[in-house]
Tab-separated table of C-alpha atoms in Angstrom:
chain	number	residue	atom	x	y	z
A	1	MET	CA	3.975	2.523	1.413
A	2	PRO	CA	5.726	5.036	-0.853
A	3	ARG	CA	3.620	6.616	-3.564
A	4	TYR	CA	5.851	6.336	-6.589
A	5	ALA	CA	3.835	5.035	-9.502
A	6	LEU	CA	3.238	7.960	-11.812
A	7	ALA	CA	5.924	10.583	-11.431
A	8	PRO	CA	8.957	8.299	-11.908
A	9	THR	CA	7.346	6.327	-14.711
A	10	LEU	CA	6.373	9.482	-16.566
A	11	LEU	CA	9.975	10.613	-16.322
A	12	LEU	CA	11.094	7.254	-17.645
A	13	LEU	CA	9.136	7.708	-20.852
A	14	GLY	CA	11.689	10.070	-22.266
A	15	SER	CA	14.628	7.856	-21.387
A	16	LEU	CA	13.371	4.501	-22.653
A	17	ALA	CA	15.664	3.184	-25.355
A	18	LEU	CA	13.743	2.057	-28.410
A	19	THR	CA	15.961	-0.901	-29.078
A	20	ALA	CA	13.547	-3.825	-29.088
A	21	ALA	CA	10.944	-4.247	-31.813
A	22	CYS	CA	7.839	-6.043	-30.587
A	23	ALA	CA	7.081	-9.417	-32.103
A	24	THR	CA	4.069	-9.432	-34.402
A	25	GLY	CA	3.351	-13.125	-34.702
A	26	SER	CA	1.900	-15.449	-32.118
A	27	PRO	CA	4.535	-17.570	-30.368
A	28	PRO	CA	4.209	-21.349	-30.342
A	29	ALA	CA	1.584	-22.101	-27.737
A	30	ASP	CA	3.658	-24.822	-26.137
A	31	SER	CA	6.949	-22.979	-26.006
A	32	ALA	CA	8.519	-23.450	-22.615
A	33	PRO	CA	7.646	-20.365	-20.602
A	34	SER	CA	11.074	-18.814	-20.634
A	35	VAL	CA	12.624	-20.585	-17.717
A	36	ASP	CA	15.637	-19.052	-19.412
A	37	GLY	CA	18.353	-21.395	-18.312
A	38	PRO	CA	21.940	-20.537	-19.213
A	39	SER	CA	22.017	-23.042	-22.074
A	40	ARG	CA	18.589	-22.146	-23.482
A	41	THR	CA	16.813	-18.922	-24.268
A	42	GLY	CA	13.475	-20.575	-24.881
A	43	GLY	CA	13.429	-23.142	-22.116
A	44	ASN	CA	13.225	-26.853	-22.725
A	45	ASP	CA	11.108	-27.237	-25.847
A	46	THR	CA	10.790	-30.452	-27.801
A	47	GLY	CA	9.748	-28.665	-30.973
A	48	THR	CA	6.066	-29.613	-30.933
A	49	GLN	CA	3.124	-27.198	-31.051
A	50	VAL	CA	0.010	-27.636	-28.933
A	51	ASP	CA	-3.342	-26.214	-29.993
A	52	LEU	CA	-4.561	-24.714	-26.724
A	53	SER	CA	-8.108	-24.412	-28.092
A	54	LYS	CA	-8.402	-28.125	-27.254
A	55	LEU	CA	-8.027	-27.392	-23.551
A	56	LYS	CA	-11.634	-26.761	-22.597
A	57	GLY	CA	-12.183	-25.705	-18.999
A	58	VAL	CA	-8.489	-25.543	-18.088
A	59	ASN	CA	-7.641	-23.559	-14.978
A	60	ILE	CA	-4.194	-22.065	-14.382
A	61	VAL	CA	-3.320	-22.372	-10.698
A	62	SER	CA	-1.175	-19.318	-10.001
A	63	ASP	CA	0.220	-17.600	-6.953
A	64	SER	CA	2.946	-15.031	-6.333
A	65	SER	CA	4.283	-12.487	-3.911
A	66	THR	CA	5.054	-8.805	-4.396
A	67	ASP	CA	7.872	-8.945	-1.843
A	68	ARG	CA	11.008	-7.653	-3.565
A	69	SER	CA	13.210	-9.218	-0.877
A	70	CYS	CA	11.650	-12.677	-1.329
A	71	PRO	CA	10.167	-12.902	-4.841
A	72	TRP	CA	8.336	-16.050	-5.833
A	73	ALA	CA	5.766	-16.998	-8.454
A	74	THR	CA	4.283	-20.418	-9.205
A	75	SER	CA	1.843	-21.673	-11.818
A	76	TYR	CA	0.672	-24.966	-13.234
A	77	PRO	CA	-2.365	-26.064	-15.271
A	78	ASP	CA	-5.383	-27.919	-13.913
A	79	VAL	CA	-6.967	-29.703	-16.882
A	80	PRO	CA	-10.402	-31.321	-16.392
A	81	GLY	CA	-10.070	-35.080	-16.173
A	82	ALA	CA	-6.367	-35.096	-15.256
A	83	ASP	CA	-6.872	-34.766	-11.504
A	84	ALA	CA	-4.138	-37.234	-10.567
A	85	MET	CA	-1.563	-35.357	-12.660
A	86	THR	CA	-2.694	-32.029	-11.220
A	87	ALA	CA	-2.268	-33.456	-7.719
A	88	ALA	CA	1.298	-34.540	-8.562
A	89	MET	CA	2.193	-31.076	-9.866
A	90	LYS	CA	0.538	-29.404	-6.884
A	91	LYS	CA	2.532	-31.525	-4.440
A	92	ASP	CA	5.823	-30.781	-6.195
A	93	VAL	CA	5.155	-27.045	-6.511
A	94	GLU	CA	4.071	-26.688	-2.889
A	95	GLY	CA	7.129	-28.635	-1.785
A	96	ARG	CA	9.468	-26.377	-3.766
A	97	LEU	CA	7.810	-23.251	-2.394
A	98	ALA	CA	7.985	-24.536	1.182
A	99	ALA	CA	11.689	-25.297	0.769
A	100	PHE	CA	12.322	-21.866	-0.773
A	101	LEU	CA	10.567	-20.130	2.108
A	102	GLY	CA	12.286	-22.337	4.678
A	103	GLU	CA	9.085	-23.958	5.898
A	104	ASP	CA	10.001	-27.637	5.579
A	105	THR	CA	13.127	-27.925	7.713
A	106	GLY	CA	11.735	-28.227	11.201
A	107	GLY	CA	11.882	-24.510	11.845
A	108	GLN	CA	15.456	-23.986	10.621
A	109	ALA	CA	15.557	-20.993	8.265
A	110	THR	CA	16.711	-21.945	4.771
A	111	GLY	CA	16.285	-20.669	1.235
A	112	CYS	CA	14.663	-17.261	0.989
A	113	GLY	CA	13.566	-17.561	4.598
A	114	GLY	CA	17.189	-17.572	5.699
A	115	MET	CA	18.438	-14.644	3.618
A	116	ASP	CA	17.708	-11.991	6.269
A	117	GLY	CA	15.673	-9.879	3.863
A	118	LEU	CA	18.521	-9.381	1.400
A	119	GLU	CA	17.643	-9.209	-2.275
A	120	GLY	CA	18.910	-11.981	-4.535
A	121	PRO	CA	16.915	-15.189	-4.062
A	122	GLU	CA	14.040	-15.984	-6.406
A	123	LEU	CA	11.717	-18.900	-7.092
A	124	ASN	CA	9.774	-19.174	-10.332
A	125	VAL	CA	7.772	-22.232	-11.378
A	126	SER	CA	6.069	-22.069	-14.775
A	127	PHE	CA	4.660	-24.515	-17.285
A	128	SER	CA	4.439	-25.536	-20.925
A	129	PHE	CA	2.214	-28.056	-22.677
A	130	LEU	CA	4.007	-30.920	-24.420
A	131	VAL	CA	0.963	-32.787	-25.745
A	132	ALA	CA	-2.782	-32.160	-25.409
A	133	SER	CA	-4.432	-34.534	-27.835
A	134	GLY	CA	-6.662	-37.604	-27.843
A	135	ASP	CA	-6.346	-39.275	-24.451
A	136	VAL	CA	-2.811	-37.989	-23.801
A	137	LEU	CA	-1.747	-34.917	-21.850
A	138	GLY	CA	1.851	-33.885	-21.253
A	139	VAL	CA	3.009	-30.880	-19.223
A	140	ARG	CA	6.489	-29.675	-18.345
A	141	LEU	CA	7.187	-27.589	-15.265
A	142	GLY	CA	10.255	-25.379	-15.348
A	143	THR	CA	11.660	-24.165	-12.038
A	144	VAL	CA	14.213	-21.426	-11.497
A	145	ASP	CA	15.468	-21.389	-7.913
A	146	ARG	CA	18.199	-18.815	-7.426
A	147	THR	CA	19.088	-20.200	-4.006
A	148	SER	CA	20.371	-23.345	-5.749
A	149	ASN	CA	24.035	-24.252	-5.870
A	150	ALA	CA	23.782	-25.190	-9.554
A	151	ASP	CA	22.257	-23.003	-12.265
A	152	GLY	CA	18.918	-22.981	-10.489
A	153	LEU	CA	17.040	-24.425	-13.461
A	154	ALA	CA	15.158	-27.696	-13.079
A	155	THR	CA	12.608	-29.238	-15.432
A	156	LYS	CA	10.209	-32.134	-15.038
A	157	ALA	CA	7.651	-33.676	-17.400
A	158	TYR	CA	4.257	-34.893	-16.183
A	159	TRP	CA	2.098	-37.251	-18.242
A	160	TYR	CA	-1.541	-38.268	-18.009
A	161	ASP	CA	-3.073	-41.404	-19.548
A	162	GLY	CA	-6.735	-40.652	-20.206
A	163	ALA	CA	-7.489	-44.243	-21.226
A	164	ALA	CA	-6.280	-45.669	-17.903
A	165	LYS	CA	-7.149	-42.475	-15.971
A	166	GLU	CA	-3.707	-42.492	-14.378
A	167	TYR	CA	-0.819	-40.076	-13.903
A	168	ARG	CA	2.397	-41.315	-15.545
A	169	PRO	CA	5.905	-40.114	-14.671
A	170	SER	CA	8.276	-39.896	-17.639
A	171	PRO	CA	9.649	-43.462	-17.274
A	172	GLY	CA	6.080	-44.664	-17.892
A	173	LEU	CA	6.680	-43.922	-21.574
A	174	ILE	CA	8.926	-47.008	-21.637
A	175	ALA	CA	7.625	-50.575	-21.245
A	176	ASP	CA	8.710	-52.283	-18.021
A	177	GLY	CA	10.546	-55.048	-19.857
A	178	SER	CA	12.466	-52.576	-22.018
A	179	ARG	CA	13.766	-50.162	-19.419
A	180	ASP	CA	17.174	-51.794	-19.030
A	181	ALA	CA	17.744	-51.652	-22.787
A	182	PHE	CA	16.519	-48.070	-22.875
A	183	VAL	CA	18.800	-47.004	-20.029
A	184	SER	CA	21.763	-48.738	-21.681
A	185	ALA	CA	21.121	-46.738	-24.859
A	186	VAL	CA	20.910	-43.497	-22.883
A	187	LYS	CA	24.141	-44.319	-21.050
A	188	LYS	CA	25.991	-45.001	-24.311
A	189	ARG	CA	25.039	-41.600	-25.614
A	190	LEU	CA	25.944	-39.923	-22.339
A	191	GLU	CA	29.388	-41.523	-22.287
A	192	LYS	CA	30.267	-39.589	-25.428
A	193	ARG	CA	29.335	-36.230	-23.925
A	194	GLU	CA	31.920	-33.827	-22.612
A	195	GLY	CA	31.656	-33.307	-18.876
A	196	VAL	CA	29.970	-36.645	-18.175
A	197	THR	CA	31.894	-38.812	-15.713
A	198	PRO	CA	31.658	-42.606	-15.304
A	199	ASP	CA	30.330	-42.383	-11.761
A	200	THR	CA	27.482	-40.073	-12.749
A	201	VAL	CA	26.493	-42.339	-15.623
A	202	ALA	CA	26.620	-45.339	-13.293
A	203	ALA	CA	23.987	-43.630	-11.148
A	204	LEU	CA	21.432	-44.602	-13.796
A	205	ASP	CA	21.971	-48.237	-12.808
A	206	ASP	CA	20.397	-47.544	-9.426
A	207	GLN	CA	16.814	-48.582	-10.075
A	208	GLU	CA	15.535	-46.904	-6.903
A	209	ASN	CA	16.751	-43.484	-8.059
A	210	ARG	CA	16.462	-44.040	-11.818
A	211	ASP	CA	13.066	-42.382	-12.081
A	212	VAL	CA	14.466	-39.238	-10.443
A	213	TYR	CA	17.172	-38.967	-13.100
A	214	LEU	CA	14.761	-39.717	-15.945
A	215	ASP	CA	12.041	-37.290	-14.904
A	216	ASP	CA	12.051	-35.126	-18.050
A	217	MET	CA	11.305	-37.100	-21.209
A	218	ALA	CA	9.219	-35.995	-24.187
A	219	PHE	CA	8.848	-36.646	-27.891
A	220	THR	CA	9.921	-34.329	-30.670
A	221	ALA	CA	7.665	-33.492	-33.596
A	222	ASP	CA	9.437	-36.269	-35.540
A	223	GLY	CA	8.789	-38.905	-32.887
A	224	ASP	CA	12.293	-39.036	-31.429
A	225	LEU	CA	12.518	-39.241	-27.634
A	226	LYS	CA	14.458	-36.461	-25.916
A	227	VAL	CA	15.746	-36.958	-22.369
A	228	ASP	CA	16.845	-33.852	-20.461
A	229	PHE	CA	18.995	-33.782	-17.343
A	230	ASP	CA	19.363	-30.877	-14.940
A	231	ARG	CA	22.802	-29.418	-14.483
A	232	GLY	CA	24.997	-31.537	-12.235
A	233	THR	CA	22.754	-34.609	-12.528
A	234	VAL	CA	24.735	-36.768	-14.965
A	235	GLY	CA	27.691	-34.492	-15.571
A	236	VAL	CA	29.932	-32.037	-13.773
A	237	PRO	CA	28.178	-28.692	-13.175
A	238	PRO	CA	30.428	-26.712	-15.588
A	239	ALA	CA	29.122	-28.932	-18.409
A	240	GLY	CA	25.695	-27.321	-18.001
A	241	ARG	CA	22.404	-29.019	-18.807
A	242	ILE	CA	22.767	-32.209	-20.820
A	243	SER	CA	20.256	-33.918	-23.095
A	244	VAL	CA	20.254	-36.987	-25.297
A	245	THR	CA	17.866	-37.844	-28.115
A	246	LEU	CA	17.050	-41.374	-29.203
A	247	PRO	CA	15.799	-41.690	-32.797
A	248	LYS	CA	12.239	-42.803	-33.392
A	249	ALA	CA	13.338	-46.071	-35.004
A	250	THR	CA	15.462	-46.918	-31.983
A	251	VAL	CA	13.048	-46.017	-29.210
A	252	THR	CA	9.692	-47.108	-30.687
A	253	PRO	CA	10.126	-50.853	-29.927
A	254	TRP	CA	10.761	-49.995	-26.268
A	255	LEU	CA	7.673	-47.861	-25.733
A	256	SER	CA	4.838	-48.854	-23.448
A	257	ASP	CA	1.283	-48.774	-24.759
A	258	PHE	CA	0.930	-45.310	-23.271
A	259	GLY	CA	4.303	-44.271	-24.693
A	260	SER	CA	3.187	-45.331	-28.164
A	261	ARG	CA	0.015	-43.285	-27.854
A	262	ALA	CA	1.967	-40.284	-26.527
A	263	GLN	CA	4.360	-40.543	-29.456
A	264	ARG	CA	1.525	-40.708	-32.001
A	265	GLN	CA	-0.393	-37.843	-30.417
A	266	THR	CA	2.781	-35.750	-30.581
A	267	THR	CA	3.583	-36.467	-34.223
A	268	ASP	CA	-0.007	-36.746	-35.512
A	269	PRO	CA	-2.361	-35.104	-32.998
A	270	ASP	CA	-6.121	-35.643	-32.965
A	271	ASP	CA	-8.610	-32.826	-33.346
A	272	LYS	CA	-9.478	-32.700	-29.660
A	273	LEU	CA	-8.411	-33.682	-26.157
A	274	ASP	CA	-10.699	-36.107	-24.316
A	275	LEU	CA	-9.589	-37.262	-20.877
A	276	GLY	CA	-13.040	-38.446	-19.834
A	277	ALA	CA	-13.720	-35.506	-17.544
A	278	ALA	CA	-16.885	-36.061	-15.538
A	279	HIS	CA	-17.772	-32.375	-15.199
A	280	THR	CA	-18.693	-29.845	-17.851
A	281	PRO	CA	-15.942	-27.309	-18.630
A	282	ALA	CA	-16.578	-23.738	-17.502
A	283	PRO	CA	-18.326	-21.530	-20.080
A	284	THR	CA	-16.387	-18.928	-22.011
A	285	VAL	CA	-16.132	-15.597	-20.204
A	286	ALA	CA	-18.561	-13.127	-21.757
A	287	ALA	CA	-17.670	-9.504	-22.443
A	288	GLN	CA	-19.604	-6.868	-20.512
A	289	PRO	CA	-21.052	-3.696	-22.064
A	290	ASP	CA	-18.338	-1.225	-23.041
A	291	PRO	CA	-18.968	2.081	-21.190
A	292	GLY	CA	-17.866	3.962	-24.310
A	293	GLU	CA	-15.537	6.927	-24.552
A	294	ASP	CA	-14.160	8.028	-21.193
A	295	THR	CA	-14.447	11.804	-20.859
A	296	THR	CA	-13.328	11.928	-17.220
A	297	ASP	CA	-10.914	14.788	-16.534
A	298	CYS	CA	-8.711	13.592	-13.694
A	299	SER	CA	-7.354	17.101	-13.208
A	300	GLN	CA	-10.844	18.192	-12.162
A	301	VAL	CA	-12.301	15.156	-10.361
A	302	LYS	CA	-11.004	12.402	-8.101
A	303	CYS	CA	-9.700	9.445	-10.118
A	304	ILE	CA	-8.248	6.102	-9.133
A	305	ALA	CA	-6.746	3.366	-11.302
A	306	LEU	CA	-7.423	-0.198	-10.210
A	307	THR	CA	-4.858	-2.556	-11.717
A	308	PHE	CA	-5.082	-6.336	-11.700
A	309	ASP	CA	-1.982	-8.507	-12.012
A	310	ASP	CA	-1.120	-12.097	-12.977
A	311	GLY	CA	-4.288	-13.088	-14.855
A	312	PRO	CA	-6.296	-13.877	-16.734
A	313	ALA	CA	-7.840	-16.504	-14.483
A	314	ALA	CA	-10.979	-18.605	-14.838
A	315	PRO	CA	-13.503	-18.027	-13.412
A	316	GLU	CA	-12.187	-15.156	-11.273
A	317	THR	CA	-11.599	-12.643	-14.078
A	318	GLY	CA	-15.065	-13.213	-15.516
A	319	THR	CA	-16.625	-12.474	-12.134
A	320	LEU	CA	-14.486	-9.349	-11.809
A	321	LEU	CA	-15.666	-8.052	-15.203
A	322	LYS	CA	-19.265	-8.279	-14.022
A	323	TYR	CA	-18.498	-6.305	-10.858
A	324	LEU	CA	-16.699	-3.577	-12.807
A	325	ALA	CA	-19.534	-3.333	-15.341
A	326	GLN	CA	-22.076	-2.691	-12.575
A	327	TYR	CA	-20.310	0.597	-11.796
A	328	LYS	CA	-19.105	1.349	-15.334
A	329	ALA	CA	-15.636	1.196	-13.826
A	330	ARG	CA	-12.586	0.813	-16.008
A	331	ALA	CA	-9.420	-1.001	-14.992
A	332	THR	CA	-6.022	-2.011	-16.329
A	333	PHE	CA	-5.139	-5.704	-16.520
A	334	PHE	CA	-1.428	-6.553	-16.362
A	335	VAL	CA	-1.566	-10.022	-17.844
A	336	VAL	CA	0.961	-12.871	-17.795
A	337	GLY	CA	1.756	-14.215	-21.254
A	338	GLN	CA	1.479	-17.935	-20.510
A	339	ASN	CA	-2.023	-17.315	-19.137
A	340	VAL	CA	-2.980	-15.195	-22.155
A	341	ALA	CA	-1.958	-18.051	-24.457
A	342	THR	CA	-4.179	-20.404	-22.457
A	343	HIS	CA	-7.139	-17.993	-22.032
A	344	PRO	CA	-7.200	-15.633	-25.031
A	345	ASP	CA	-11.007	-15.482	-24.823
A	346	ILE	CA	-10.822	-13.882	-21.380
A	347	VAL	CA	-8.363	-11.230	-22.580
A	348	ARG	CA	-10.655	-10.439	-25.509
A	349	ALA	CA	-13.531	-10.083	-23.059
A	350	GLU	CA	-11.467	-7.665	-20.962
A	351	MET	CA	-10.762	-5.474	-23.975
A	352	LYS	CA	-14.350	-5.605	-25.306
A	353	SER	CA	-15.582	-4.586	-21.854
A	354	GLY	CA	-13.657	-1.312	-22.148
A	355	HIS	CA	-10.587	-2.148	-20.086
A	356	GLU	CA	-6.891	-1.693	-20.792
A	357	ILE	CA	-4.614	-4.690	-21.405
A	358	ALA	CA	-0.956	-4.385	-20.410
A	359	ASN	CA	2.115	-6.612	-20.235
A	360	HIS	CA	3.285	-8.333	-17.036
A	361	SER	CA	5.953	-10.600	-18.603
A	362	TRP	CA	5.570	-14.184	-19.831
A	363	ASN	CA	5.926	-16.063	-16.551
A	364	HIS	CA	6.606	-13.485	-13.819
A	365	PRO	CA	10.391	-13.591	-13.301
A	366	VAL	CA	12.522	-10.896	-11.715
A	367	LEU	CA	13.482	-9.125	-14.938
A	368	THR	CA	16.584	-7.561	-13.403
A	369	ASN	CA	17.993	-11.079	-12.933
A	370	LEU	CA	17.793	-11.779	-16.685
A	371	THR	CA	19.978	-10.950	-19.669
A	372	PRO	CA	18.781	-8.312	-22.169
A	373	THR	CA	17.841	-11.105	-24.597
A	374	GLN	CA	15.798	-12.864	-21.942
A	375	ILE	CA	14.066	-9.634	-20.929
A	376	ARG	CA	13.071	-8.976	-24.535
A	377	SER	CA	11.801	-12.537	-24.856
A	378	GLN	CA	9.646	-12.166	-21.741
A	379	LEU	CA	8.018	-8.963	-22.959
A	380	GLU	CA	7.857	-9.600	-26.699
A	381	ARG	CA	6.291	-13.057	-26.362
A	382	THR	CA	3.634	-11.571	-24.106
A	383	ASN	CA	3.039	-8.690	-26.531
A	384	ALA	CA	2.554	-11.206	-29.316
A	385	SER	CA	0.059	-13.245	-27.291
A	386	ILE	CA	-1.908	-10.123	-26.379
A	387	LYS	CA	-2.001	-9.021	-30.012
A	388	ALA	CA	-3.086	-12.493	-31.128
A	389	ALA	CA	-5.962	-12.342	-28.617
A	390	THR	CA	-7.067	-8.722	-29.080
A	391	GLY	CA	-5.611	-7.458	-32.348
A	392	LYS	CA	-3.686	-4.759	-30.477
A	393	GLU	CA	-0.284	-4.634	-28.829
A	394	PRO	CA	-0.057	-3.079	-25.360
A	395	THR	CA	1.745	0.152	-24.599
A	396	LEU	CA	2.338	-0.424	-20.870
A	397	PHE	CA	4.154	-3.053	-18.828
A	398	ARG	CA	4.565	-3.734	-15.152
A	399	PRO	CA	7.831	-5.408	-14.146
A	400	PRO	CA	7.116	-8.228	-11.683
A	401	TYR	CA	7.911	-7.166	-8.107
A	402	GLY	CA	8.537	-3.651	-9.442
A	403	ALA	CA	12.078	-4.759	-10.340
A	404	ILE	CA	13.374	-2.413	-13.037
A	405	ASP	CA	16.784	-1.082	-14.013
A	406	GLY	CA	18.584	0.312	-17.043
A	407	ASN	CA	18.739	-3.049	-18.802
A	408	VAL	CA	14.999	-3.546	-18.444
A	409	ARG	CA	14.239	-0.039	-19.675
A	410	ALA	CA	16.554	-0.450	-22.643
A	411	ALA	CA	15.022	-3.782	-23.667
A	412	THR	CA	11.572	-2.417	-24.511
A	413	SER	CA	9.660	0.591	-25.778
A	414	LEU	CA	6.772	-0.206	-23.434
A	415	SER	CA	6.116	2.360	-20.715
A	416	PRO	CA	6.666	1.005	-17.175
A	417	VAL	CA	3.949	1.235	-14.539
A	418	LEU	CA	4.508	0.626	-10.829
A	419	TRP	CA	1.932	1.403	-8.129
A	420	ASP	CA	1.069	3.711	-5.230
A	421	MET	CA	-0.816	1.199	-3.091
A	422	ASP	CA	-0.064	-2.514	-2.707
A	423	THR	CA	-3.036	-4.304	-1.142
A	424	LEU	CA	-0.829	-7.285	-0.165
A	425	ASP	CA	-3.835	-9.427	-1.044
A	426	TRP	CA	-1.565	-12.416	-1.699
A	427	LYS	CA	-0.732	-12.435	2.019
A	428	SER	CA	-4.120	-11.983	3.636
A	429	HIS	CA	-6.551	-13.735	1.261
A	430	ASP	CA	-9.190	-11.806	3.199
A	431	PRO	CA	-11.811	-9.860	1.169
A	432	ALA	CA	-12.664	-7.556	4.066
A	433	LYS	CA	-9.007	-6.705	4.687
A	434	VAL	CA	-8.291	-6.080	1.003
A	435	ALA	CA	-11.333	-3.819	0.690
A	436	GLN	CA	-10.476	-1.915	3.873
A	437	THR	CA	-6.880	-1.392	2.712
A	438	VAL	CA	-8.020	0.283	-0.503
A	439	ILE	CA	-10.844	2.265	1.073
A	440	SER	CA	-8.776	3.572	3.993
A	441	GLN	CA	-5.668	4.462	1.969
A	442	ALA	CA	-7.168	5.711	-1.303
A	443	GLN	CA	-6.012	9.102	-2.513
A	444	PRO	CA	-6.781	10.877	-5.800
A	445	ASN	CA	-4.755	9.610	-8.772
A	446	ASP	CA	-3.570	6.477	-6.983
A	447	VAL	CA	-2.594	3.342	-8.898
A	448	VAL	CA	-3.733	0.339	-6.851
A	449	LEU	CA	-2.225	-3.140	-7.115
A	450	ILE	CA	-4.602	-6.123	-6.779
A	451	HIS	CA	-4.500	-9.680	-8.187
A	452	ASP	CA	-7.417	-11.148	-10.130
A	453	ILE	CA	-6.048	-14.685	-9.682
A	454	HIS	CA	-7.338	-14.750	-6.095
A	455	PRO	CA	-11.091	-15.241	-5.573
A	456	THR	CA	-10.750	-13.469	-2.222
A	457	SER	CA	-9.375	-10.369	-3.955
A	458	VAL	CA	-12.156	-10.380	-6.540
A	459	ALA	CA	-14.688	-10.706	-3.709
A	460	ALA	CA	-13.364	-7.431	-2.264
A	461	ILE	CA	-14.114	-5.407	-5.396
A	462	PRO	CA	-17.868	-4.709	-4.909
A	463	GLU	CA	-17.240	-3.032	-1.531
A	464	ILE	CA	-14.357	-0.989	-3.007
A	465	LEU	CA	-16.454	0.151	-5.965
A	466	ARG	CA	-19.505	0.916	-3.847
A	467	THR	CA	-17.673	2.897	-1.157
A	468	LEU	CA	-15.323	4.893	-3.385
A	469	THR	CA	-18.087	5.679	-5.869
A	470	ALA	CA	-20.039	7.176	-2.965
A	471	ARG	CA	-16.964	9.319	-2.272
A	472	ASP	CA	-17.072	10.632	-5.857
A	473	TYR	CA	-14.116	8.626	-7.160
A	474	HIS	CA	-13.961	7.760	-10.877
A	475	PHE	CA	-12.359	4.451	-11.897
A	476	VAL	CA	-10.116	4.935	-14.943
A	477	THR	CA	-7.356	3.108	-16.779
A	478	VAL	CA	-3.713	3.921	-16.146
A	479	SER	CA	-3.323	5.443	-19.607
A	480	HIS	CA	-6.354	7.690	-19.091
A	481	LEU	CA	-5.096	8.747	-15.685
A	482	ARG	CA	-1.735	9.703	-17.148
A	483	ALA	CA	-3.286	11.570	-20.057
A	484	THR	CA	-5.626	13.728	-17.958
A	485	MET	CA	-3.708	14.468	-14.765
């Protein structure tokens, strides 16, 4: 593994173009996590805002690779009480990942698995909250699959009915007896759209496949119902993504009981979300004692910088903070913006415990595949979420997969950080192997890449801290390492 973290990134500091001012306000909590389709810069928002403080005990299920030749990252929320909806998202996400890796075709290599190690393919699945109020939960998953023949962007809305304790696909917003009238209204609006052909519109008459076409429906803040279609679904691919919006007055008579409640909770949300969860939500992560000013001189003693990517995660990050505190070890957390927006309390605990918070993009895309505007959005939205949680903006960022080029450098004033040692913990999920990798390969001034979203990786930390401390290593933040080398 090449050791290239510090020297190149220090050289980059002088060449970073200061062209992007960091956002200072907190972004809407429910903004689609920058799936960044060609026809949208902000994803597939409906214009509503979700108060994430209502989501007690939520867990973000995340996973990713660090393989530049086959980059993938997936995430979706697990909200207490909405187990059936979580299971539906899990099944869809695992199916997409298996297809991307070529694992669901009877051994025939497809997707990333059939690209012979060439760079180019990418899979990214991220989420946004549509509604989280009363007994209604709505989540949208946005998928970018760059092995697709279309634009690679697909979106799907998932709904949970807390009163009935059932998962509802988008068509469940419409009463059974009103679906034909609803579809007719959608078709009329589609027929007026450029790029829509009669045969594609007629596909909505097929009741067996209708739910597949109508899988992304959500209400706007005014109560209108917006229906989104992936590129090539109801129109020719050059027409791009197509959406239609039915006014509140038109659609309200067709809504099911659940649809009516979802509409009301979107336009006039309750003070809290109550899905009838049987278990008690996890407690808030507590900050550990701050070790105080770090006077370590890394030019005189052996230092190492442990860095943790893709969090924060509950409860894994809280457990990690306790392990680090036992050795007065400092670390740098490269956090993902959508997780920061969901778990700001954990990020505050990281900072109050004496650790460094840094930017790892909003939802872990390959930044070099994005436009300059999209790159800025990824980093600035995450900066804003970090500042909202901690009161401070970060100074460092780590490009997912280490993918960086001139466009990425020019889009931000943040200093890039790569790594010297990749534990490949996302592959092994073996605490002993992760610990042995760090212990056997550690060299002074190394920057080590680990993920705090994996409980197996967190479980490896005590052995790493214990063994390297006995070898007179000091655990410092990346910024401190840079400043004292």
